Amino acid sequence: MVVAIVTDSAADLPPAEADTAGIRVVPLTVSFGDQSFRAGVDLSTEQFWARMTAPDAPFPTTAAASPGAFQVAFQEAFDAGAEAIVYVGVAGSLSGTIKSAHIARDLFPGRNIYVIDSRSASMAVGVLALLGAERAAAGVSAPDIAAELELRTADTDFYVVLETLDYLVRGGRLSGTRAAIGTLLSMKPILTIRDGVVEQADRVRTRSKARERILELMATRPVERLAILHAGDVPDIDQFRLEVVERVPGGIDPAHVTTQLIGASIGPHVGPGAYGGVLLYRRD
């Protein structure tokens, strides 16, 4: 059985990595004022951050991928020889993209299309898509891939420390008063995603304490895959990557460690200078 793996641009998979793995990426829409772009198609992640940090730039918004975009992606996969499709995407609690995928799936009666809610975002979706692509290349059936990815959603963790609270305020996630107090106290929140809900994993004072705390959070269990994430303007991100790799229990294959930019799905809320990572824990 030839199985195609599909995800969406909220997975933050770099195009080259997705192409190499044979993963189709359905784009969400990113808008700056009255200008709209298909993420990863009309607007690269690097271009997104250039616009995001430009002086007097309008605050960006994102819109779910449309059912039509999924219909096209699914049809292209079948036309290319796929006998089944497994789509893993951004949490349904964070975007209407999963709903669009369900609508598109129903347009292909009798065809095998599996829709998996990652219950997360960014590379927490991406690592699952990559795992699915490996299983598909090894000849695993679509039902088995879908079942494994559904199970492994519980094995992902996402952590990011914010450099500034300004973007949470601009995105309506935090009041200006609370942000002002946090700034005065040099508070650095560490965000996570639990079952599709963005939560505060911790909040510490000073940049150095935040770095130590996020390292602690990311080094609690043996890891199968690791994606280091950053939102630009993090000059020591390579050193951070080394520190995480050194701390994770049991070590990790360097081939399963990547470093990449946070994309438009969460970028507007975390802001430049944010960094952290996604972990897919081992199942022994």
Short mmCIF file of C-alpha atoms in Angstrom, two decimals:
data_model
loop_
_atom_site.label_atom_id
_atom_site.label_comp_id
_atom_site.label_asym_id
_atom_site.label_seq_id
_atom_site.Cartn_x
_atom_site.Cartn_y
_atom_site.Cartn_z
CA MET A 1 0.00 0.00 0.00
CA VAL A 2 1.34 3.40 -1.01
CA VAL A 3 0.60 5.86 1.79
CA ALA A 4 0.90 9.64 1.42
CA ILE A 5 1.59 11.77 4.49
CA VAL A 6 0.04 15.23 4.61
CA THR A 7 0.37 18.01 7.18
CA ASP A 8 -0.22 21.76 7.26
CA SER A 9 2.03 24.80 7.45
CA ALA A 10 1.39 25.18 11.19
CA ALA A 11 3.72 22.18 11.55
CA ASP A 12 6.64 24.53 10.80
CA LEU A 13 8.32 21.91 8.62
CA PRO A 14 10.94 23.57 6.40
CA PRO A 15 9.97 23.03 2.74
CA ALA A 16 13.22 21.20 1.94
CA GLU A 17 12.73 18.80 4.84
CA ALA A 18 9.11 18.16 3.86
CA ASP A 19 10.11 17.56 0.23
CA THR A 20 12.87 15.14 1.21
CA ALA A 21 10.45 13.17 3.38
CA GLY A 22 7.74 13.24 0.71
CA ILE A 23 5.28 15.13 2.94
CA ARG A 24 2.66 17.37 1.36
CA VAL A 25 2.06 20.62 3.26
CA VAL A 26 -1.30 22.42 3.06
CA PRO A 27 -0.82 26.15 3.71
CA LEU A 28 -2.68 28.26 6.24
CA THR A 29 -3.27 31.90 5.36
CA VAL A 30 -1.23 34.69 6.98
CA SER A 31 -2.46 38.28 6.72
CA PHE A 32 -0.74 41.58 7.41
CA GLY A 33 -3.46 44.17 7.21
CA ASP A 34 -5.14 43.77 3.81
CA GLN A 35 -2.32 41.61 2.40
CA SER A 36 -2.81 37.85 2.62
CA PHE A 37 -0.34 35.08 1.87
CA ARG A 38 -0.26 31.30 1.81
CA ALA A 39 2.25 30.36 4.48
CA GLY A 40 5.24 28.61 2.98
CA VAL A 41 4.02 29.25 -0.57
CA ASP A 42 3.71 33.00 -1.06
CA LEU A 43 5.52 33.83 2.17
CA SER A 44 8.49 31.95 3.62
CA THR A 45 9.12 31.79 7.34
CA GLU A 46 12.06 34.16 6.93
CA GLN A 47 9.85 36.62 5.04
CA PHE A 48 7.19 36.31 7.73
CA TRP A 49 9.66 37.39 10.43
CA ALA A 50 10.97 40.24 8.27
CA ARG A 51 7.42 41.58 7.98
CA MET A 52 6.61 40.80 11.59
CA THR A 53 9.49 42.88 12.92
CA ALA A 54 9.28 45.73 10.40
CA PRO A 55 8.58 49.18 11.92
CA ASP A 56 4.86 50.00 12.12
CA ALA A 57 3.93 46.63 10.61
CA PRO A 58 0.30 45.58 11.18
CA PHE A 59 -0.07 42.70 13.60
CA PRO A 60 -0.42 39.46 11.60
CA THR A 61 -3.36 37.12 11.76
CA THR A 62 -3.72 33.55 10.55
CA ALA A 63 -6.69 31.76 9.01
CA ALA A 64 -7.30 28.04 8.72
CA ALA A 65 -6.45 26.19 5.56
CA SER A 66 -9.57 25.86 3.42
CA PRO A 67 -11.36 22.61 2.56
CA GLY A 68 -10.53 23.37 -1.06
CA ALA A 69 -6.81 23.44 -0.31
CA PHE A 70 -7.09 20.00 1.28
CA GLN A 71 -9.16 18.71 -1.61
CA VAL A 72 -6.39 19.73 -4.00
CA ALA A 73 -3.66 18.17 -1.82
CA PHE A 74 -5.57 14.92 -1.41
CA GLN A 75 -6.34 14.69 -5.13
CA GLU A 76 -2.70 15.34 -6.01
CA ALA A 77 -1.62 12.58 -3.65
CA PHE A 78 -4.04 10.08 -5.20
CA ASP A 79 -3.05 11.16 -8.71
CA ALA A 80 0.59 10.53 -7.77
CA GLY A 81 -0.22 6.94 -6.89
CA ALA A 82 -1.20 7.02 -3.22
CA GLU A 83 -3.69 4.37 -2.17
CA ALA A 84 -4.28 5.99 1.22
CA ILE A 85 -3.56 9.29 2.97
CA VAL A 86 -2.70 10.07 6.58
CA TYR A 87 -3.01 13.72 7.54
CA VAL A 88 -1.67 14.96 10.88
CA GLY A 89 -2.33 18.59 11.67
CA VAL A 90 -2.44 21.48 14.09
CA ALA A 91 -4.72 21.09 17.11
CA GLY A 92 -8.39 21.54 16.35
CA SER A 93 -8.63 23.66 19.49
CA LEU A 94 -6.15 26.15 18.00
CA SER A 95 -7.31 26.27 14.38
CA GLY A 96 -10.21 25.31 12.15
CA THR A 97 -7.76 23.53 9.85
CA ILE A 98 -8.65 20.05 11.11
CA LYS A 99 -12.31 20.77 10.39
CA SER A 100 -11.39 21.71 6.82
CA ALA A 101 -9.50 18.42 6.46
CA HIS A 102 -12.58 16.49 7.61
CA ILE A 103 -14.75 18.33 5.08
CA ALA A 104 -12.30 17.56 2.28
CA ARG A 105 -12.04 13.91 3.34
CA ASP A 106 -15.80 13.53 2.92
CA LEU A 107 -15.44 14.65 -0.69
CA PHE A 108 -13.59 11.38 -1.42
CA PRO A 109 -16.13 8.67 -0.50
CA GLY A 110 -14.67 5.21 -0.51
CA ARG A 111 -11.07 6.48 -0.32
CA ASN A 112 -8.85 5.84 2.68
CA ILE A 113 -8.06 9.20 4.31
CA TYR A 114 -7.17 9.37 8.00
CA VAL A 115 -7.24 12.68 9.87
CA ILE A 116 -5.16 12.95 13.07
CA ASP A 117 -5.39 15.86 15.50
CA SER A 118 -1.91 16.41 16.97
CA ARG A 119 -3.39 18.37 19.90
CA SER A 120 -0.42 20.70 19.51
CA ALA A 121 1.31 23.02 17.05
CA SER A 122 4.62 23.83 15.37
CA MET A 123 7.14 21.00 15.25
CA ALA A 124 5.07 18.94 17.69
CA VAL A 125 3.05 18.36 14.53
CA GLY A 126 6.13 18.20 12.34
CA VAL A 127 7.85 15.40 14.24
CA LEU A 128 4.71 13.28 13.96
CA ALA A 129 4.51 13.92 10.22
CA LEU A 130 8.15 12.92 9.84
CA LEU A 131 7.54 9.76 11.85
CA GLY A 132 4.58 8.96 9.64
CA ALA A 133 6.66 9.48 6.52
CA GLU A 134 9.29 7.05 7.80
CA ARG A 135 6.65 4.45 8.51
CA ALA A 136 5.09 4.95 5.07
CA ALA A 137 8.49 4.53 3.40
CA ALA A 138 8.94 1.29 5.34
CA GLY A 139 5.69 -0.08 3.96
CA VAL A 140 3.53 0.22 7.06
CA SER A 141 -0.19 0.33 6.29
CA ALA A 142 -2.21 3.53 6.57
CA PRO A 143 -4.41 2.25 9.45
CA ASP A 144 -1.32 1.28 11.43
CA ILE A 145 0.40 4.61 10.74
CA ALA A 146 -2.73 6.50 11.77
CA ALA A 147 -3.06 4.46 14.95
CA GLU A 148 0.58 5.02 15.86
CA LEU A 149 0.45 8.76 15.26
CA GLU A 150 -2.75 9.04 17.30
CA LEU A 151 -1.01 7.20 20.13
CA ARG A 152 2.19 9.22 19.88
CA THR A 153 0.43 12.58 20.20
CA ALA A 154 0.65 11.94 23.93
CA ASP A 155 4.45 11.61 23.66
CA THR A 156 5.12 15.14 22.41
CA ASP A 157 6.05 18.14 24.51
CA PHE A 158 6.42 21.77 23.50
CA TYR A 159 8.24 24.49 25.44
CA VAL A 160 9.15 28.05 24.51
CA VAL A 161 10.51 30.90 26.64
CA LEU A 162 9.52 34.42 25.67
CA GLU A 163 11.95 37.30 25.40
CA THR A 164 9.19 39.88 25.67
CA LEU A 165 5.55 40.00 26.75
CA ASP A 166 4.67 42.62 24.13
CA TYR A 167 3.42 40.18 21.54
CA LEU A 168 1.11 38.36 23.95
CA VAL A 169 -0.43 41.77 24.59
CA ARG A 170 -0.71 42.65 20.90
CA GLY A 171 -2.32 39.30 20.21
CA GLY A 172 -4.84 39.78 23.00
CA ARG A 173 -3.46 36.98 25.16
CA LEU A 174 -2.30 39.20 28.02
CA SER A 175 -3.46 42.54 29.41
CA GLY A 176 -1.20 45.58 29.19
CA THR A 177 -1.24 45.96 32.98
CA ARG A 178 -0.10 42.40 33.62
CA ALA A 179 2.58 42.75 30.96
CA ALA A 180 3.84 46.00 32.51
CA ILE A 181 4.13 44.31 35.91
CA GLY A 182 5.89 41.32 34.36
CA THR A 183 8.33 43.56 32.52
CA LEU A 184 9.17 45.50 35.67
CA LEU A 185 9.88 42.24 37.45
CA SER A 186 11.85 40.90 34.44
CA MET A 187 9.49 37.95 34.24
CA LYS A 188 10.14 35.38 31.51
CA PRO A 189 7.16 33.08 30.96
CA ILE A 190 7.71 29.59 29.58
CA LEU A 191 4.77 28.41 27.48
CA THR A 192 3.70 24.87 26.68
CA ILE A 193 0.78 23.20 24.91
CA ARG A 194 -1.24 20.60 26.80
CA ASP A 195 -3.99 18.73 24.96
CA GLY A 196 -4.37 21.58 22.51
CA VAL A 197 -4.37 24.35 25.13
CA VAL A 198 -1.60 26.94 25.41
CA GLU A 199 -0.56 27.09 29.08
CA GLN A 200 2.17 28.60 31.21
CA ALA A 201 4.63 25.88 32.19
CA ASP A 202 6.51 28.23 34.50
CA ARG A 203 7.43 31.86 35.02
CA VAL A 204 10.82 32.91 36.29
CA ARG A 205 12.81 36.08 36.71
CA THR A 206 15.71 36.97 34.42
CA ARG A 207 16.90 35.53 31.14
CA SER A 208 19.51 33.26 32.72
CA LYS A 209 17.02 31.64 35.08
CA ALA A 210 14.57 31.12 32.22
CA ARG A 211 17.26 29.36 30.21
CA GLU A 212 18.12 27.02 33.06
CA ARG A 213 14.47 26.27 33.72
CA ILE A 214 13.60 25.43 30.13
CA LEU A 215 16.64 23.16 29.98
CA GLU A 216 15.33 21.37 33.05
CA LEU A 217 11.88 20.99 31.51
CA MET A 218 13.31 19.60 28.28
CA ALA A 219 15.57 17.04 29.93
CA THR A 220 13.24 14.92 32.02
CA ARG A 221 12.81 11.82 29.83
CA PRO A 222 14.61 9.92 27.05
CA VAL A 223 13.90 11.51 23.68
CA GLU A 224 13.40 9.94 20.26
CA ARG A 225 13.26 13.19 18.28
CA LEU A 226 14.14 16.77 19.14
CA ALA A 227 13.42 20.01 17.32
CA ILE A 228 15.03 23.20 18.61
CA LEU A 229 12.87 26.21 17.80
CA HIS A 230 13.62 29.92 17.73
CA ALA A 231 12.04 33.12 16.52
CA GLY A 232 15.19 34.80 15.26
CA ASP A 233 17.46 37.14 17.21
CA VAL A 234 18.78 34.26 19.37
CA PRO A 235 22.53 34.38 18.71
CA ASP A 236 23.38 31.46 21.00
CA ILE A 237 20.74 29.06 19.68
CA ASP A 238 23.41 26.57 18.57
CA GLN A 239 24.83 26.51 22.09
CA PHE A 240 21.33 26.00 23.47
CA ARG A 241 20.90 23.04 21.12
CA LEU A 242 24.13 21.49 22.38
CA GLU A 243 23.07 21.95 25.99
CA VAL A 244 19.72 20.27 25.39
CA VAL A 245 21.33 17.35 23.55
CA GLU A 246 23.86 16.91 26.35
CA ARG A 247 21.17 16.89 29.03
CA VAL A 248 18.47 14.62 27.59
CA PRO A 249 18.65 11.24 29.37
CA GLY A 250 20.08 8.39 27.32
CA GLY A 251 21.39 10.56 24.49
CA ILE A 252 19.83 11.06 21.06
CA ASP A 253 20.76 10.35 17.45
CA PRO A 254 21.99 13.69 15.96
CA ALA A 255 20.09 12.82 12.77
CA HIS A 256 16.90 13.26 14.75
CA VAL A 257 17.77 16.75 16.01
CA THR A 258 16.85 19.82 13.97
CA THR A 259 16.98 23.59 14.49
CA GLN A 260 14.45 25.82 12.78
CA LEU A 261 12.45 29.00 12.87
CA ILE A 262 9.08 29.20 14.56
CA GLY A 263 6.50 29.91 11.90
CA ALA A 264 3.37 31.99 11.55
CA SER A 265 1.14 29.65 13.57
CA ILE A 266 2.55 30.75 16.93
CA GLY A 267 5.09 33.39 15.87
CA PRO A 268 2.75 36.36 16.34
CA HIS A 269 2.18 35.39 19.98
CA VAL A 270 5.70 34.49 21.08
CA GLY A 271 7.49 37.32 19.26
CA PRO A 272 11.14 37.65 18.19
CA GLY A 273 13.80 36.30 20.51
CA ALA A 274 11.65 33.41 21.74
CA TYR A 275 13.26 29.98 21.78
CA GLY A 276 12.66 26.46 23.03
CA GLY A 277 11.91 23.13 21.50
CA VAL A 278 9.69 20.15 20.80
CA LEU A 279 10.38 16.69 22.09
CA LEU A 280 9.02 13.32 21.01
CA TYR A 281 9.67 11.00 23.92
CA ARG A 282 10.76 7.42 23.52
CA ARG A 283 8.42 4.53 24.12
CA ASP A 284 10.43 1.69 25.65
#
